[in-house]
Amino acid sequence: VQLQASGGGLVQAGGSLRLSCAASGSIFTINFVVWYRQAPGKQRELVATITDDGRTVYVDSVKGRFTISRDDAKNTVYLQMNSLKPEDTAVYYCNADIRTRSQPLRLLNFWGQGTLVTVSS
């Protein structure tokens, strides 16, 4: 099983980007998914989470601007980012708890490789 994060890029302040976290391989279910980010010189920060039944949580700094969602048919979780600010500049990572077809009773944790978001002022 692999997680592939994509969708990052360079955008002007006020713009939008949509990040994708796609899981591939022998997947049974995708449970809890988290988007993190790490800005240069700073610690990794939790941005948003989504449970397998769609409940979401956001860090205060992105509430009202970011939306996390999931498409289980595509094994993909999205992070829609609107009204971007320069302080949103960071490498964004996804992390997921996944049950595989070979081990359906175990929750295994996976990280995506990160995608860079740069917001210019």
PDB file of C-alpha atoms in Angstrom:
ATOM      1  CA  VAL A   1       0.000   0.000   0.000  1.00  0.00           C
ATOM      2  CA  GLN A   2       1.224   3.478  -0.871  1.00  0.00           C
ATOM      3  CA  LEU A   3      -0.032   6.982  -0.228  1.00  0.00           C
ATOM      4  CA  GLN A   4       0.587   9.594  -2.880  1.00  0.00           C
ATOM      5  CA  ALA A   5       0.117  13.250  -2.011  1.00  0.00           C
ATOM      6  CA  SER A   6      -0.223  15.674  -4.911  1.00  0.00           C
ATOM      7  CA  GLY A   7      -1.661  19.013  -5.927  1.00  0.00           C
ATOM      8  CA  GLY A   8       0.832  21.404  -4.406  1.00  0.00           C
ATOM      9  CA  GLY A   9       2.253  24.370  -6.251  1.00  0.00           C
ATOM     10  CA  LEU A  10       2.800  28.105  -6.290  1.00  0.00           C
ATOM     11  CA  VAL A  11      -0.235  30.310  -5.806  1.00  0.00           C
ATOM     12  CA  GLN A  12      -0.826  33.956  -4.966  1.00  0.00           C
ATOM     13  CA  ALA A  13      -2.336  34.983  -1.675  1.00  0.00           C
ATOM     14  CA  GLY A  14      -6.099  34.632  -1.829  1.00  0.00           C
ATOM     15  CA  GLY A  15      -5.901  31.789  -4.288  1.00  0.00           C
ATOM     16  CA  SER A  16      -6.918  28.158  -3.993  1.00  0.00           C
ATOM     17  CA  LEU A  17      -5.380  24.727  -4.321  1.00  0.00           C
ATOM     18  CA  ARG A  18      -6.752  21.240  -3.894  1.00  0.00           C
ATOM     19  CA  LEU A  19      -4.452  18.592  -2.494  1.00  0.00           C
ATOM     20  CA  SER A  20      -5.087  14.906  -3.035  1.00  0.00           C
ATOM     21  CA  CYS A  21      -3.966  11.938  -0.971  1.00  0.00           C
ATOM     22  CA  ALA A  22      -4.478   8.798  -3.016  1.00  0.00           C
ATOM     23  CA  ALA A  23      -4.009   5.333  -1.612  1.00  0.00           C
ATOM     24  CA  SER A  24      -3.077   2.455  -3.875  1.00  0.00           C
ATOM     25  CA  GLY A  25      -2.550  -1.237  -3.382  1.00  0.00           C
ATOM     26  CA  SER A  26      -4.527  -3.967  -1.710  1.00  0.00           C
ATOM     27  CA  ILE A  27      -6.782  -1.790   0.415  1.00  0.00           C
ATOM     28  CA  PHE A  28      -9.670  -3.053   2.495  1.00  0.00           C
ATOM     29  CA  THR A  29     -10.689   0.198   4.179  1.00  0.00           C
ATOM     30  CA  ILE A  30      -9.195   3.607   4.832  1.00  0.00           C
ATOM     31  CA  ASN A  31     -10.009   4.780   8.318  1.00  0.00           C
ATOM     32  CA  PHE A  32      -8.621   7.904   9.971  1.00  0.00           C
ATOM     33  CA  VAL A  33      -6.785  10.350   7.712  1.00  0.00           C
ATOM     34  CA  VAL A  34      -4.769  13.388   8.722  1.00  0.00           C
ATOM     35  CA  TRP A  35      -3.243  16.231   6.744  1.00  0.00           C
ATOM     36  CA  TYR A  36      -0.150  17.716   8.362  1.00  0.00           C
ATOM     37  CA  ARG A  37       2.102  20.521   7.238  1.00  0.00           C
ATOM     38  CA  GLN A  38       5.616  21.595   8.018  1.00  0.00           C
ATOM     39  CA  ALA A  39       6.820  25.089   7.275  1.00  0.00           C
ATOM     40  CA  PRO A  40      10.537  25.853   6.959  1.00  0.00           C
ATOM     41  CA  GLY A  41      12.168  25.923  10.385  1.00  0.00           C
ATOM     42  CA  LYS A  42       8.973  24.910  12.160  1.00  0.00           C
ATOM     43  CA  GLN A  43       7.577  21.749  13.667  1.00  0.00           C
ATOM     44  CA  ARG A  44       5.086  19.608  11.828  1.00  0.00           C
ATOM     45  CA  GLU A  45       1.534  20.793  12.500  1.00  0.00           C
ATOM     46  CA  LEU A  46      -1.791  18.970  12.260  1.00  0.00           C
ATOM     47  CA  VAL A  47      -4.034  20.744   9.753  1.00  0.00           C
ATOM     48  CA  ALA A  48      -7.172  18.636   9.401  1.00  0.00           C
ATOM     49  CA  THR A  49      -8.521  15.171  10.124  1.00  0.00           C
ATOM     50  CA  ILE A  50     -11.354  13.060   8.806  1.00  0.00           C
ATOM     51  CA  THR A  51     -12.786   9.849  10.216  1.00  0.00           C
ATOM     52  CA  ASP A  52     -14.130   6.933   8.238  1.00  0.00           C
ATOM     53  CA  ASP A  53     -17.662   8.255   8.761  1.00  0.00           C
ATOM     54  CA  GLY A  54     -16.770  11.744   7.600  1.00  0.00           C
ATOM     55  CA  ARG A  55     -16.332  13.667  10.825  1.00  0.00           C
ATOM     56  CA  THR A  56     -13.797  16.443  10.461  1.00  0.00           C
ATOM     57  CA  VAL A  57     -11.554  18.530  12.688  1.00  0.00           C
ATOM     58  CA  TYR A  58      -9.448  21.550  11.728  1.00  0.00           C
ATOM     59  CA  VAL A  59      -6.691  23.565  13.340  1.00  0.00           C
ATOM     60  CA  ASP A  60      -8.006  27.021  14.195  1.00  0.00           C
ATOM     61  CA  SER A  61      -5.792  28.786  11.673  1.00  0.00           C
ATOM     62  CA  VAL A  62      -7.488  27.096   8.696  1.00  0.00           C
ATOM     63  CA  LYS A  63     -11.105  26.918   9.882  1.00  0.00           C
ATOM     64  CA  GLY A  64     -13.448  28.394   7.322  1.00  0.00           C
ATOM     65  CA  ARG A  65     -10.782  28.284   4.600  1.00  0.00           C
ATOM     66  CA  PHE A  66      -9.833  24.604   4.260  1.00  0.00           C
ATOM     67  CA  THR A  67     -12.112  21.623   3.731  1.00  0.00           C
ATOM     68  CA  ILE A  68     -11.096  17.993   4.098  1.00  0.00           C
ATOM     69  CA  SER A  69     -13.195  15.400   2.296  1.00  0.00           C
ATOM     70  CA  ARG A  70     -12.962  11.823   1.124  1.00  0.00           C
ATOM     71  CA  ASP A  71     -14.013   9.713  -1.840  1.00  0.00           C
ATOM     72  CA  ASP A  72     -13.849   6.118  -0.684  1.00  0.00           C
ATOM     73  CA  ALA A  73     -14.630   4.797  -4.165  1.00  0.00           C
ATOM     74  CA  LYS A  74     -11.363   6.373  -5.315  1.00  0.00           C
ATOM     75  CA  ASN A  75      -9.442   5.703  -2.075  1.00  0.00           C
ATOM     76  CA  THR A  76      -8.639   9.395  -2.016  1.00  0.00           C
ATOM     77  CA  VAL A  77      -8.811  12.173   0.564  1.00  0.00           C
ATOM     78  CA  TYR A  78      -8.775  15.807  -0.493  1.00  0.00           C
ATOM     79  CA  LEU A  79      -7.809  19.069   1.150  1.00  0.00           C
ATOM     80  CA  GLN A  80      -9.466  22.025  -0.534  1.00  0.00           C
ATOM     81  CA  MET A  81      -7.580  25.158   0.438  1.00  0.00           C
ATOM     82  CA  ASN A  82      -9.167  28.529  -0.242  1.00  0.00           C
ATOM     83  CA  SER A  83      -8.176  32.077   0.664  1.00  0.00           C
ATOM     84  CA  LEU A  84      -4.589  30.964   0.979  1.00  0.00           C
ATOM     85  CA  LYS A  85      -2.178  33.071   2.978  1.00  0.00           C
ATOM     86  CA  PRO A  86       1.632  33.262   2.865  1.00  0.00           C
ATOM     87  CA  GLU A  87       1.696  31.599   6.282  1.00  0.00           C
ATOM     88  CA  ASP A  88       0.112  28.503   4.697  1.00  0.00           C
ATOM     89  CA  THR A  89       3.382  27.921   2.854  1.00  0.00           C
ATOM     90  CA  ALA A  90       4.642  24.487   3.861  1.00  0.00           C
ATOM     91  CA  VAL A  91       5.148  20.911   2.783  1.00  0.00           C
ATOM     92  CA  TYR A  92       1.839  19.139   3.253  1.00  0.00           C
ATOM     93  CA  TYR A  93       1.760  15.468   4.223  1.00  0.00           C
ATOM     94  CA  CYS A  94      -1.064  12.990   4.488  1.00  0.00           C
ATOM     95  CA  ASN A  95      -1.177  10.174   6.983  1.00  0.00           C
ATOM     96  CA  ALA A  96      -3.719   7.378   7.042  1.00  0.00           C
ATOM     97  CA  ASP A  97      -4.745   4.350   9.048  1.00  0.00           C
ATOM     98  CA  ILE A  98      -5.541   1.617   6.560  1.00  0.00           C
ATOM     99  CA  ARG A  99      -6.773  -1.960   6.727  1.00  0.00           C
ATOM    100  CA  THR A 100      -5.297  -4.045   3.950  1.00  0.00           C
ATOM    101  CA  ARG A 101      -6.941  -7.039   2.308  1.00  0.00           C
ATOM    102  CA  SER A 102      -4.184  -9.311   3.636  1.00  0.00           C
ATOM    103  CA  GLN A 103      -4.564  -7.994   7.210  1.00  0.00           C
ATOM    104  CA  PRO A 104      -8.147  -6.714   7.503  1.00  0.00           C
ATOM    105  CA  LEU A 105      -8.168  -6.847  11.304  1.00  0.00           C
ATOM    106  CA  ARG A 106      -5.105  -4.641  11.698  1.00  0.00           C
ATOM    107  CA  LEU A 107      -4.843  -0.884  11.314  1.00  0.00           C
ATOM    108  CA  LEU A 108      -1.589  -0.036   9.594  1.00  0.00           C
ATOM    109  CA  ASN A 109      -0.292   3.520   9.423  1.00  0.00           C
ATOM    110  CA  PHE A 110       1.064   5.062   6.237  1.00  0.00           C
ATOM    111  CA  TRP A 111       2.604   8.411   5.258  1.00  0.00           C
ATOM    112  CA  GLY A 112       2.510  10.126   1.911  1.00  0.00           C
ATOM    113  CA  GLN A 113       5.670  11.738   0.574  1.00  0.00           C
ATOM    114  CA  GLY A 114       4.621  15.385   0.938  1.00  0.00           C
ATOM    115  CA  THR A 115       3.654  18.068  -1.531  1.00  0.00           C
ATOM    116  CA  LEU A 116       4.953  21.640  -1.418  1.00  0.00           C
ATOM    117  CA  VAL A 117       2.536  24.549  -1.227  1.00  0.00           C
ATOM    118  CA  THR A 118       3.997  28.018  -1.706  1.00  0.00           C
ATOM    119  CA  VAL A 119       1.802  31.081  -1.264  1.00  0.00           C
ATOM    120  CA  SER A 120       3.236  34.359  -2.491  1.00  0.00           C
ATOM    121  CA  SER A 121       2.179  37.715  -1.093  1.00  0.00           C
TER     122      SER A 121
END
